[in-house]
mmCIF file of C-alpha atoms in Angstrom:
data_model
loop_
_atom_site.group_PDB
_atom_site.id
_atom_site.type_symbol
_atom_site.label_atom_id
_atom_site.label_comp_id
_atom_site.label_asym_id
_atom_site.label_seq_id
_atom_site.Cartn_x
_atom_site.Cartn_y
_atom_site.Cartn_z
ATOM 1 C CA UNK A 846 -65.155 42.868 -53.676
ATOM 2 C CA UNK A 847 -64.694 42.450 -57.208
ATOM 3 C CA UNK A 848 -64.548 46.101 -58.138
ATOM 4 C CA UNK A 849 -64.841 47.342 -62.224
ATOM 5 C CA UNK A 850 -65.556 50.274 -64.080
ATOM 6 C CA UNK A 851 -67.563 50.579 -67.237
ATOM 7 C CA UNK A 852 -67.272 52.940 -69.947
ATOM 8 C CA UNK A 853 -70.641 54.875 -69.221
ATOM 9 C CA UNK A 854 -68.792 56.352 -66.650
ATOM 10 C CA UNK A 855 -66.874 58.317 -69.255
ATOM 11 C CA UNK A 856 -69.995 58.894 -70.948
ATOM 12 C CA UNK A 857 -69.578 56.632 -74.153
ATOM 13 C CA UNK A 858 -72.804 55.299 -75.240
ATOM 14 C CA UNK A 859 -74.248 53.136 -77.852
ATOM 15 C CA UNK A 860 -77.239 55.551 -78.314
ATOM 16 C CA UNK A 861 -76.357 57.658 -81.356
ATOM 17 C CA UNK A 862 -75.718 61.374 -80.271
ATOM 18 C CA UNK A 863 -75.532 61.078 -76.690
ATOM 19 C CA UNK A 864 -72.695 63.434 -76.770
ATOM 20 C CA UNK A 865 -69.277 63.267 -77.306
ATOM 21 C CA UNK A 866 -67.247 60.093 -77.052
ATOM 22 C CA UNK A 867 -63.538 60.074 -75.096
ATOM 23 C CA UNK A 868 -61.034 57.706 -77.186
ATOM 24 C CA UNK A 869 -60.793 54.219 -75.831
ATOM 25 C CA UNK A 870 -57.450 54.740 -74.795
ATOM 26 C CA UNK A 871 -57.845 57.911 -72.259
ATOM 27 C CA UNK A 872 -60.963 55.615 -70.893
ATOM 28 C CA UNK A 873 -58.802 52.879 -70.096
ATOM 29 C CA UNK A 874 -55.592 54.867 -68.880
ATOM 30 C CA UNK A 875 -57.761 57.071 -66.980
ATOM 31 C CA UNK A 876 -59.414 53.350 -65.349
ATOM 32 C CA UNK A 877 -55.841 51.901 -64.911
ATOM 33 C CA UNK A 878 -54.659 55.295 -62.888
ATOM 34 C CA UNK A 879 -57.536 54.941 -60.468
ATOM 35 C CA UNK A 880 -56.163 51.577 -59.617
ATOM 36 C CA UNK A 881 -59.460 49.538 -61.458
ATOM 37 C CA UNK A 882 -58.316 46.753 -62.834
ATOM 38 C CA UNK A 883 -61.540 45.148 -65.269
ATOM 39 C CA UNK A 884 -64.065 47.036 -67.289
ATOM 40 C CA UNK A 885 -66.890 46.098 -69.404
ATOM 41 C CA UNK A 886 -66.924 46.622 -72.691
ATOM 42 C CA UNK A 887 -69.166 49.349 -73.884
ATOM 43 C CA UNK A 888 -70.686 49.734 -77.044
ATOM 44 C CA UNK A 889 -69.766 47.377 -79.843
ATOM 45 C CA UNK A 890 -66.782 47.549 -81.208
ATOM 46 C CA UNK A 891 -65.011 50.752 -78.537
ATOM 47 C CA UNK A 892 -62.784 48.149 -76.951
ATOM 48 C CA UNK A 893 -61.395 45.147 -77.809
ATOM 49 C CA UNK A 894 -59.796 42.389 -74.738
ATOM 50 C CA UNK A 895 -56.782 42.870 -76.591
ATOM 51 C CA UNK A 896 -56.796 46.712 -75.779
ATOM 52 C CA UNK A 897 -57.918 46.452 -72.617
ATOM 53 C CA UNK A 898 -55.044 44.015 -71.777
ATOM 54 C CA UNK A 899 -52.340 46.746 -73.035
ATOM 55 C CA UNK A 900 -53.645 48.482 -70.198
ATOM 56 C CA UNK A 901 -53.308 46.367 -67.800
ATOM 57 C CA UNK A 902 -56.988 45.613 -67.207
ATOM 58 C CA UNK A 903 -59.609 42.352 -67.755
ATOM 59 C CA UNK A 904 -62.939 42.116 -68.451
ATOM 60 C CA UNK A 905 -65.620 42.063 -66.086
ATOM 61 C CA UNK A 906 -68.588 41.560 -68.737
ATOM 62 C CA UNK A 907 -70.126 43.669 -72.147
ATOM 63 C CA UNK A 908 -73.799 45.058 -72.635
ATOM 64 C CA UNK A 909 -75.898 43.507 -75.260
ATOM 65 C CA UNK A 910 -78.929 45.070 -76.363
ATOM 66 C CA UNK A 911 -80.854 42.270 -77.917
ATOM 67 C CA UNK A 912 -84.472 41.774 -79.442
ATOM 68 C CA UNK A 913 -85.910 38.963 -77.199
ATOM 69 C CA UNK A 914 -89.275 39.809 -77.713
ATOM 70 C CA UNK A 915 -89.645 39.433 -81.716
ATOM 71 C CA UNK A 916 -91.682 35.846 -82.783
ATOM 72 C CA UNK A 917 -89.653 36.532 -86.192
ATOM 73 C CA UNK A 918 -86.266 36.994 -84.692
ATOM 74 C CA UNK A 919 -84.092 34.374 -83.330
ATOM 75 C CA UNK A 920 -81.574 36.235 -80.936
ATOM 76 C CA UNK A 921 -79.349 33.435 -80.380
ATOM 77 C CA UNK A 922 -77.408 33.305 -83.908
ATOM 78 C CA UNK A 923 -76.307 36.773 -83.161
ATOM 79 C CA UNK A 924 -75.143 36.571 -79.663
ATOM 80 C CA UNK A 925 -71.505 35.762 -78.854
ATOM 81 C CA UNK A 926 -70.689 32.257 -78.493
ATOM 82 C CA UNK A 927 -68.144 32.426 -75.668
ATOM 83 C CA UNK A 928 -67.985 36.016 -74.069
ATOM 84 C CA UNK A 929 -65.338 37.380 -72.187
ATOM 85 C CA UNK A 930 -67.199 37.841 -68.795
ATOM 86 C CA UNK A 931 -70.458 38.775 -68.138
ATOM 87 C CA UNK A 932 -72.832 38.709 -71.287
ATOM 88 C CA UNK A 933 -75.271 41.389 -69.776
ATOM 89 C CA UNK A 934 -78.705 41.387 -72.100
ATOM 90 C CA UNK A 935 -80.746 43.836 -72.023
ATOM 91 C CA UNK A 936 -84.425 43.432 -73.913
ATOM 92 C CA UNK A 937 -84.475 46.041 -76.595
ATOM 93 C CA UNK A 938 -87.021 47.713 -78.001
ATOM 94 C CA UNK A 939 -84.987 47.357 -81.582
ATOM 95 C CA UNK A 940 -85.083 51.357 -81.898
ATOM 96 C CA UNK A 941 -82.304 53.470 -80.947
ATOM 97 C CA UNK A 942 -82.252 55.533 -77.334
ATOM 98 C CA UNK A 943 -84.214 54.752 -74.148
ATOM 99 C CA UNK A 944 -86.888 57.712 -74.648
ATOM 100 C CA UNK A 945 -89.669 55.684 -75.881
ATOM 101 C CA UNK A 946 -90.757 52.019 -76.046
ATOM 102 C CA UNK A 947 -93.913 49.637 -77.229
ATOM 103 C CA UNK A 948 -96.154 47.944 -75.186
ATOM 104 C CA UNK A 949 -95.747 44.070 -75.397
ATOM 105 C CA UNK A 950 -98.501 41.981 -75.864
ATOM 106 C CA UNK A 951 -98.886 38.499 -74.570
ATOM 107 C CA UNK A 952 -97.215 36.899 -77.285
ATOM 108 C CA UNK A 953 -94.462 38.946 -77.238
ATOM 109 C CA UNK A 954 -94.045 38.382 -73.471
ATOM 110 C CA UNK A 955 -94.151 34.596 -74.193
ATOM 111 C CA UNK A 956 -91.290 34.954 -76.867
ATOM 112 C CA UNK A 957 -89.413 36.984 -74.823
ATOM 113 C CA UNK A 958 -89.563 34.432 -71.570
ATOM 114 C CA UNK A 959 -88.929 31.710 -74.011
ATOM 115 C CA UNK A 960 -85.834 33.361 -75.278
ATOM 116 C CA UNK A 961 -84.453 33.905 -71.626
ATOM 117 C CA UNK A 962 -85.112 30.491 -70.966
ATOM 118 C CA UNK A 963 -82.986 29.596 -74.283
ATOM 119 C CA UNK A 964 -79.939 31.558 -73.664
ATOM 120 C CA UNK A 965 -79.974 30.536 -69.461
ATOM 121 C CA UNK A 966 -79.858 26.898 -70.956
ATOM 122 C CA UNK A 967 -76.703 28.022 -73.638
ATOM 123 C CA UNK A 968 -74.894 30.235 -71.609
ATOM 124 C CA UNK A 969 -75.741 29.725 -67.862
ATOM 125 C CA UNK A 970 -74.845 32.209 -65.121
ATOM 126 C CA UNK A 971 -72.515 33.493 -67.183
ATOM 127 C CA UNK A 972 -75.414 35.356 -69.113
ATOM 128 C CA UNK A 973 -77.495 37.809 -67.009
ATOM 129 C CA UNK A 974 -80.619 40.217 -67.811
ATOM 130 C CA UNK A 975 -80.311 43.760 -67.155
ATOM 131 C CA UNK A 976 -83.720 45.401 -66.413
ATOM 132 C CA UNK A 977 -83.129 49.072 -68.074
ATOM 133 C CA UNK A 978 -85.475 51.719 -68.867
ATOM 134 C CA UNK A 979 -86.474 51.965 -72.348
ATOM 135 C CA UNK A 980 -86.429 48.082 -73.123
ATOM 136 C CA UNK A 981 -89.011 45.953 -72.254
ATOM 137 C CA UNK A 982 -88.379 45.082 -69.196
ATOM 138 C CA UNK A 983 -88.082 48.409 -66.740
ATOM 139 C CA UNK A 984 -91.077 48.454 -64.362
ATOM 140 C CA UNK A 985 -91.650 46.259 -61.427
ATOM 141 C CA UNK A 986 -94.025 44.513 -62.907
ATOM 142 C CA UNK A 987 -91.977 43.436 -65.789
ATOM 143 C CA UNK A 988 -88.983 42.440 -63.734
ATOM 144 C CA UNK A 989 -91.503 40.161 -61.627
ATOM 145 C CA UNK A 990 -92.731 38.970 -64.562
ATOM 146 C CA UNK A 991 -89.211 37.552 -65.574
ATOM 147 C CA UNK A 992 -88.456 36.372 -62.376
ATOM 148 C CA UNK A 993 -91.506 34.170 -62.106
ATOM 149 C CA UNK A 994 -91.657 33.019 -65.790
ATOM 150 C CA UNK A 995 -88.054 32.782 -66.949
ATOM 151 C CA UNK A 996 -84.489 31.235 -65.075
ATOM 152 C CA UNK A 997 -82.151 33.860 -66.101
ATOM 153 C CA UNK A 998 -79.825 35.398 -63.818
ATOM 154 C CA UNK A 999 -79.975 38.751 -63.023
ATOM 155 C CA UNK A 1000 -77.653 41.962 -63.889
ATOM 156 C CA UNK A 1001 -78.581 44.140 -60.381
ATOM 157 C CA UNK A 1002 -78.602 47.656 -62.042
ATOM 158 C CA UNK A 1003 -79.411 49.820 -58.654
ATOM 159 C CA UNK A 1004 -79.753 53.098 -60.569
ATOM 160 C CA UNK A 1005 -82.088 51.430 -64.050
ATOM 161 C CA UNK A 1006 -84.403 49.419 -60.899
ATOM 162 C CA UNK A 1007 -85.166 52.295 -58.770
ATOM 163 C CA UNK A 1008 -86.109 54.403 -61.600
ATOM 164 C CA UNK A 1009 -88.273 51.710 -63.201
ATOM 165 C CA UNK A 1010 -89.930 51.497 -59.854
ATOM 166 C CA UNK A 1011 -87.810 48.438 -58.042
ATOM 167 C CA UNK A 1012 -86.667 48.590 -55.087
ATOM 168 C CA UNK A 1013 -82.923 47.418 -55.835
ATOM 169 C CA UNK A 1014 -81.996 46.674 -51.947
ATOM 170 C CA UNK A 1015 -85.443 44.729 -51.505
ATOM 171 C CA UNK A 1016 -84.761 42.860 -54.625
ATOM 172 C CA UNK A 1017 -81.497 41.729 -53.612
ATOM 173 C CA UNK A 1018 -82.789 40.874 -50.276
ATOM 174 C CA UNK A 1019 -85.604 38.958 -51.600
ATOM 175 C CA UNK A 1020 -83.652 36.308 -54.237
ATOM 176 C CA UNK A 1021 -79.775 37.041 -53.800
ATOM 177 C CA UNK A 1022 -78.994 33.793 -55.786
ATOM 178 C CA UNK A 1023 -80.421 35.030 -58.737
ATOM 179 C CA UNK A 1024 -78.088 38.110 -59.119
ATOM 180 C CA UNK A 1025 -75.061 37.172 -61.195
ATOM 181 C CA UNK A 1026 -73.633 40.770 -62.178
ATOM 182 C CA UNK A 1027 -74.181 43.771 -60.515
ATOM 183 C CA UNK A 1028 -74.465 47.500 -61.903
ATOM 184 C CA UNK A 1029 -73.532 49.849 -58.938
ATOM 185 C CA UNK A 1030 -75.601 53.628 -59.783
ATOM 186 C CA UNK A 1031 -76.467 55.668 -57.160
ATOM 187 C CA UNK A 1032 -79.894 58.240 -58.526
ATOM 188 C CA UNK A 1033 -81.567 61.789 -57.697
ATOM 189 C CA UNK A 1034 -84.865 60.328 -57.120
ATOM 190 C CA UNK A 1035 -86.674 63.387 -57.293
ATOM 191 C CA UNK A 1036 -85.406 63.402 -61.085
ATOM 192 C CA UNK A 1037 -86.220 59.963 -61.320
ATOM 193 C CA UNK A 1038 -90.049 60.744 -60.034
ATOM 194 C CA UNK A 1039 -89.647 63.244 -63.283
ATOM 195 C CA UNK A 1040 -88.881 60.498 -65.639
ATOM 196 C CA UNK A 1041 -91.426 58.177 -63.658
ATOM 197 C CA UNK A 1042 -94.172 61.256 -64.756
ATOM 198 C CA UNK A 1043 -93.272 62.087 -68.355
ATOM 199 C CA UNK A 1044 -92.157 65.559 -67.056
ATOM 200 C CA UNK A 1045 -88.141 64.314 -68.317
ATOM 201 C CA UNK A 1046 -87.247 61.965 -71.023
ATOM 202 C CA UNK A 1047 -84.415 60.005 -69.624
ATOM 203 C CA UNK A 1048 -81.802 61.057 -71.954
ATOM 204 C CA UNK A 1049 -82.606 64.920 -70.603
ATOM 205 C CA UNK A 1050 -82.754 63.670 -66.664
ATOM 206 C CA UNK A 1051 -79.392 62.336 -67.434
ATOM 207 C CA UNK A 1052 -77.940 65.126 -68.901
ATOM 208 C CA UNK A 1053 -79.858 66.641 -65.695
ATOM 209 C CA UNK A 1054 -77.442 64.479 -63.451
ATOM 210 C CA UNK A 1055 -79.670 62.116 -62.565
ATOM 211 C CA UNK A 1056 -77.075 59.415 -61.583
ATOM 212 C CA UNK A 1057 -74.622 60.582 -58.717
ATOM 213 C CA UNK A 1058 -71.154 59.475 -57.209
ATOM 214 C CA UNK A 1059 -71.991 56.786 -55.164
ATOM 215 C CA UNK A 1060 -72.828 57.682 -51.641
ATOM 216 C CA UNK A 1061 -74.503 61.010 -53.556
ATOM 217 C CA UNK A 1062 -78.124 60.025 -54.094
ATOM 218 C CA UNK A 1063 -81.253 58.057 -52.602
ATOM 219 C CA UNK A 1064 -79.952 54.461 -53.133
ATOM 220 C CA UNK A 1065 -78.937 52.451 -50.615
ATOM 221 C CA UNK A 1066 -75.485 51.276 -52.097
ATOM 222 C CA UNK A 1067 -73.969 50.158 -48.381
ATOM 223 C CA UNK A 1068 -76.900 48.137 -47.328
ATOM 224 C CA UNK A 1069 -76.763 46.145 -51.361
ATOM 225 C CA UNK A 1070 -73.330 45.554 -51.173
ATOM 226 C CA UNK A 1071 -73.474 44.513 -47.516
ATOM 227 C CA UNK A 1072 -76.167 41.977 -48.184
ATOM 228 C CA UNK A 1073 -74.802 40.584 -51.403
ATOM 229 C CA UNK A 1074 -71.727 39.637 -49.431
ATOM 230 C CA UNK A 1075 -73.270 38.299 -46.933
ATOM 231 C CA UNK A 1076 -75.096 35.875 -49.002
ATOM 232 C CA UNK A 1077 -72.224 34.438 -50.545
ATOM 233 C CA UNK A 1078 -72.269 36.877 -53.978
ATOM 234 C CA UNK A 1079 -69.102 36.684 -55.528
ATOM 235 C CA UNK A 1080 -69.179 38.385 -59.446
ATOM 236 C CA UNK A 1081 -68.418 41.601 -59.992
ATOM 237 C CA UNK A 1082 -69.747 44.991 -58.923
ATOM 238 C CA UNK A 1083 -69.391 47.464 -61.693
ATOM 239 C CA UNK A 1084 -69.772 51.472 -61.216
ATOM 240 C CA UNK A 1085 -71.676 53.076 -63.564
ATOM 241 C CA UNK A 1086 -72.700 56.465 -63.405
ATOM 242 C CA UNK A 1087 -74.323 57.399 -66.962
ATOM 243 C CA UNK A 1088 -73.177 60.758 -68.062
ATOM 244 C CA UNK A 1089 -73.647 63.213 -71.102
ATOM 245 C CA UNK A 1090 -70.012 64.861 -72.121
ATOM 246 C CA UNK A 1091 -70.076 68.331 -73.895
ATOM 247 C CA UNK A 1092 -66.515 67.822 -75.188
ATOM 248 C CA UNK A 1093 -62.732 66.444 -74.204
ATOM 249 C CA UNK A 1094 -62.544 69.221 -71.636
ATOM 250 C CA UNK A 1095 -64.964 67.087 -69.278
ATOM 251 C CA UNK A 1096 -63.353 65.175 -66.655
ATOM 252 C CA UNK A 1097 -65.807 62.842 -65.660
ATOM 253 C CA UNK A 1098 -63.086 60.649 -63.750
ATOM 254 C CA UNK A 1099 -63.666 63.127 -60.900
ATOM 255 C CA UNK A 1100 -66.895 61.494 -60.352
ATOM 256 C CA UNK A 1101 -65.354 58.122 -61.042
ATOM 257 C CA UNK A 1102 -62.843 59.108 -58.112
ATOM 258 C CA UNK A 1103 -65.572 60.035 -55.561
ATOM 259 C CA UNK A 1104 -67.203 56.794 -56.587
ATOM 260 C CA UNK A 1105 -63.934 54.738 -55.437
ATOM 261 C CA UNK A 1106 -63.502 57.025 -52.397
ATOM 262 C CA UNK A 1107 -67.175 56.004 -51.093
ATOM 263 C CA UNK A 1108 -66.442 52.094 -51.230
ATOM 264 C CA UNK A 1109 -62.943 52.740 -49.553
ATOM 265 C CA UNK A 1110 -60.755 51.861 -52.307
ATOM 266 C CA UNK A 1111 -58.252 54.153 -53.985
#
């Protein structure tokens, strides 16, 4: 399998005060010591190909969060014109966090399907959208929605899907073609029933541990993975598992470790 990490991991986020933020260089020396060789990108601007080369890495993809939904805003101008790896979109809400977020009327819904339509012409399968909660797409319904009214390929987050209410292995299962990227998280779904009721915002059920070393929580990683390579699925499978750091004492590579350990590499 085509196995990267992702900078969440380490718990650098492009949500302003998530907590504190490692140095690109400990990320990616910390990534090339577990043996990983790709990463995505992480917010805008925290690491560049050429960095991520010095360390003897590639890259797997970056995450975009774009306005699709906007009849005033054209997203394309502003997206990158020839990515390195996987351009992974997710549909913003254009305010900062994942807390809150708008209800979309029908024309936004028919901008936003547009849009997807618009980039999946420009950029392919090498484009993908990332259901995520707090953008606009996150529930079940939404993600049908896009399936049946767009041809976009799909970023497979496991841990952002069952939260939103998808079931990531019966997605899979259902349309494997469409998946182009995959976001391995494995979830506490009793904190993600918290989120689901308003009782947790998701930036506390985070800090609460809501995503787990694979293997840890309630989704079924083996049986995703299996079926993905059975059909033929051949991008990458990056490990995320969204964390809060208090300061550079953390050592969230631990987790990163047991995460490696429960796919049988490293």
């Amino acid at each position: 399998m085509n196995l990267a990490g992702a900078p969440i991991s380490w718990g650098v986020c492009e949500v302003p005060g998530w907590g504190f933020q490692l140095p690109p260089e400990r990320v990616l020396a910390e990534m090339r010591d577990l043996g990983l060789t790709a990463t995505e990108l992480g917010p805008d601007g925290f690491l560049t190909p050429a960095l991520i080369e010095e360390y003897g890495l590639s890259v797997a993809g970056g995450f975009v969060p774009v306005v699709l939904h906007d009849p005033g805003h054209d997203p394309l101008p502003g997206l990158p014109p020839d990515p390195p790896g996987m351009l992974v979109l997710a549909a913003a809400t254009g305010a900062d966090g994942y807390d809150t977020r708008p209800v979309l009327d029908e024309k936004g819904w028919a901008t936003l399907l547009a849009n997807l339509d618009r980039i999946a012409a420009a950029y392919g399968r090498g484009a993908s959208l990332h259901p995520h909660v707090g953008t606009m797409i996150e529930t079940r319904e939404e993600v049908d929605r896009v399936l049946g009214g767009s041809s976009i390929p799909l970023c497979l987050d496991t841990g952002h899907l069952l939260i939103g209410g998808t079931d990531p292995a019966a997605l899979a299962a259902a349309d494997p073609g469409r998946v182009a990227h995959v976001h391995l998280k494995d979830v506490d779904a009793s904190l993600a029933r918290q989120i689901a009721r308003g009782e947790l915002t998701y930036t506390q059920a985070v800090r609460a541990g809501v995503y787990r070393p694979l293997g840890q929580g309630d989704v079924d990683i083996t049986g995703i993975v299996s079926g993905l390579e059975s059909s033929g699925y051949q991008g990458w499978y990056v490990m995320e598992q969204d964390v809060v750091l208090s300061g550079p004492g953390d050592e969230p590579v631990h987790d990163v470790r047991r995460s490696l350990a429960y796919l049988g590499v490293g």
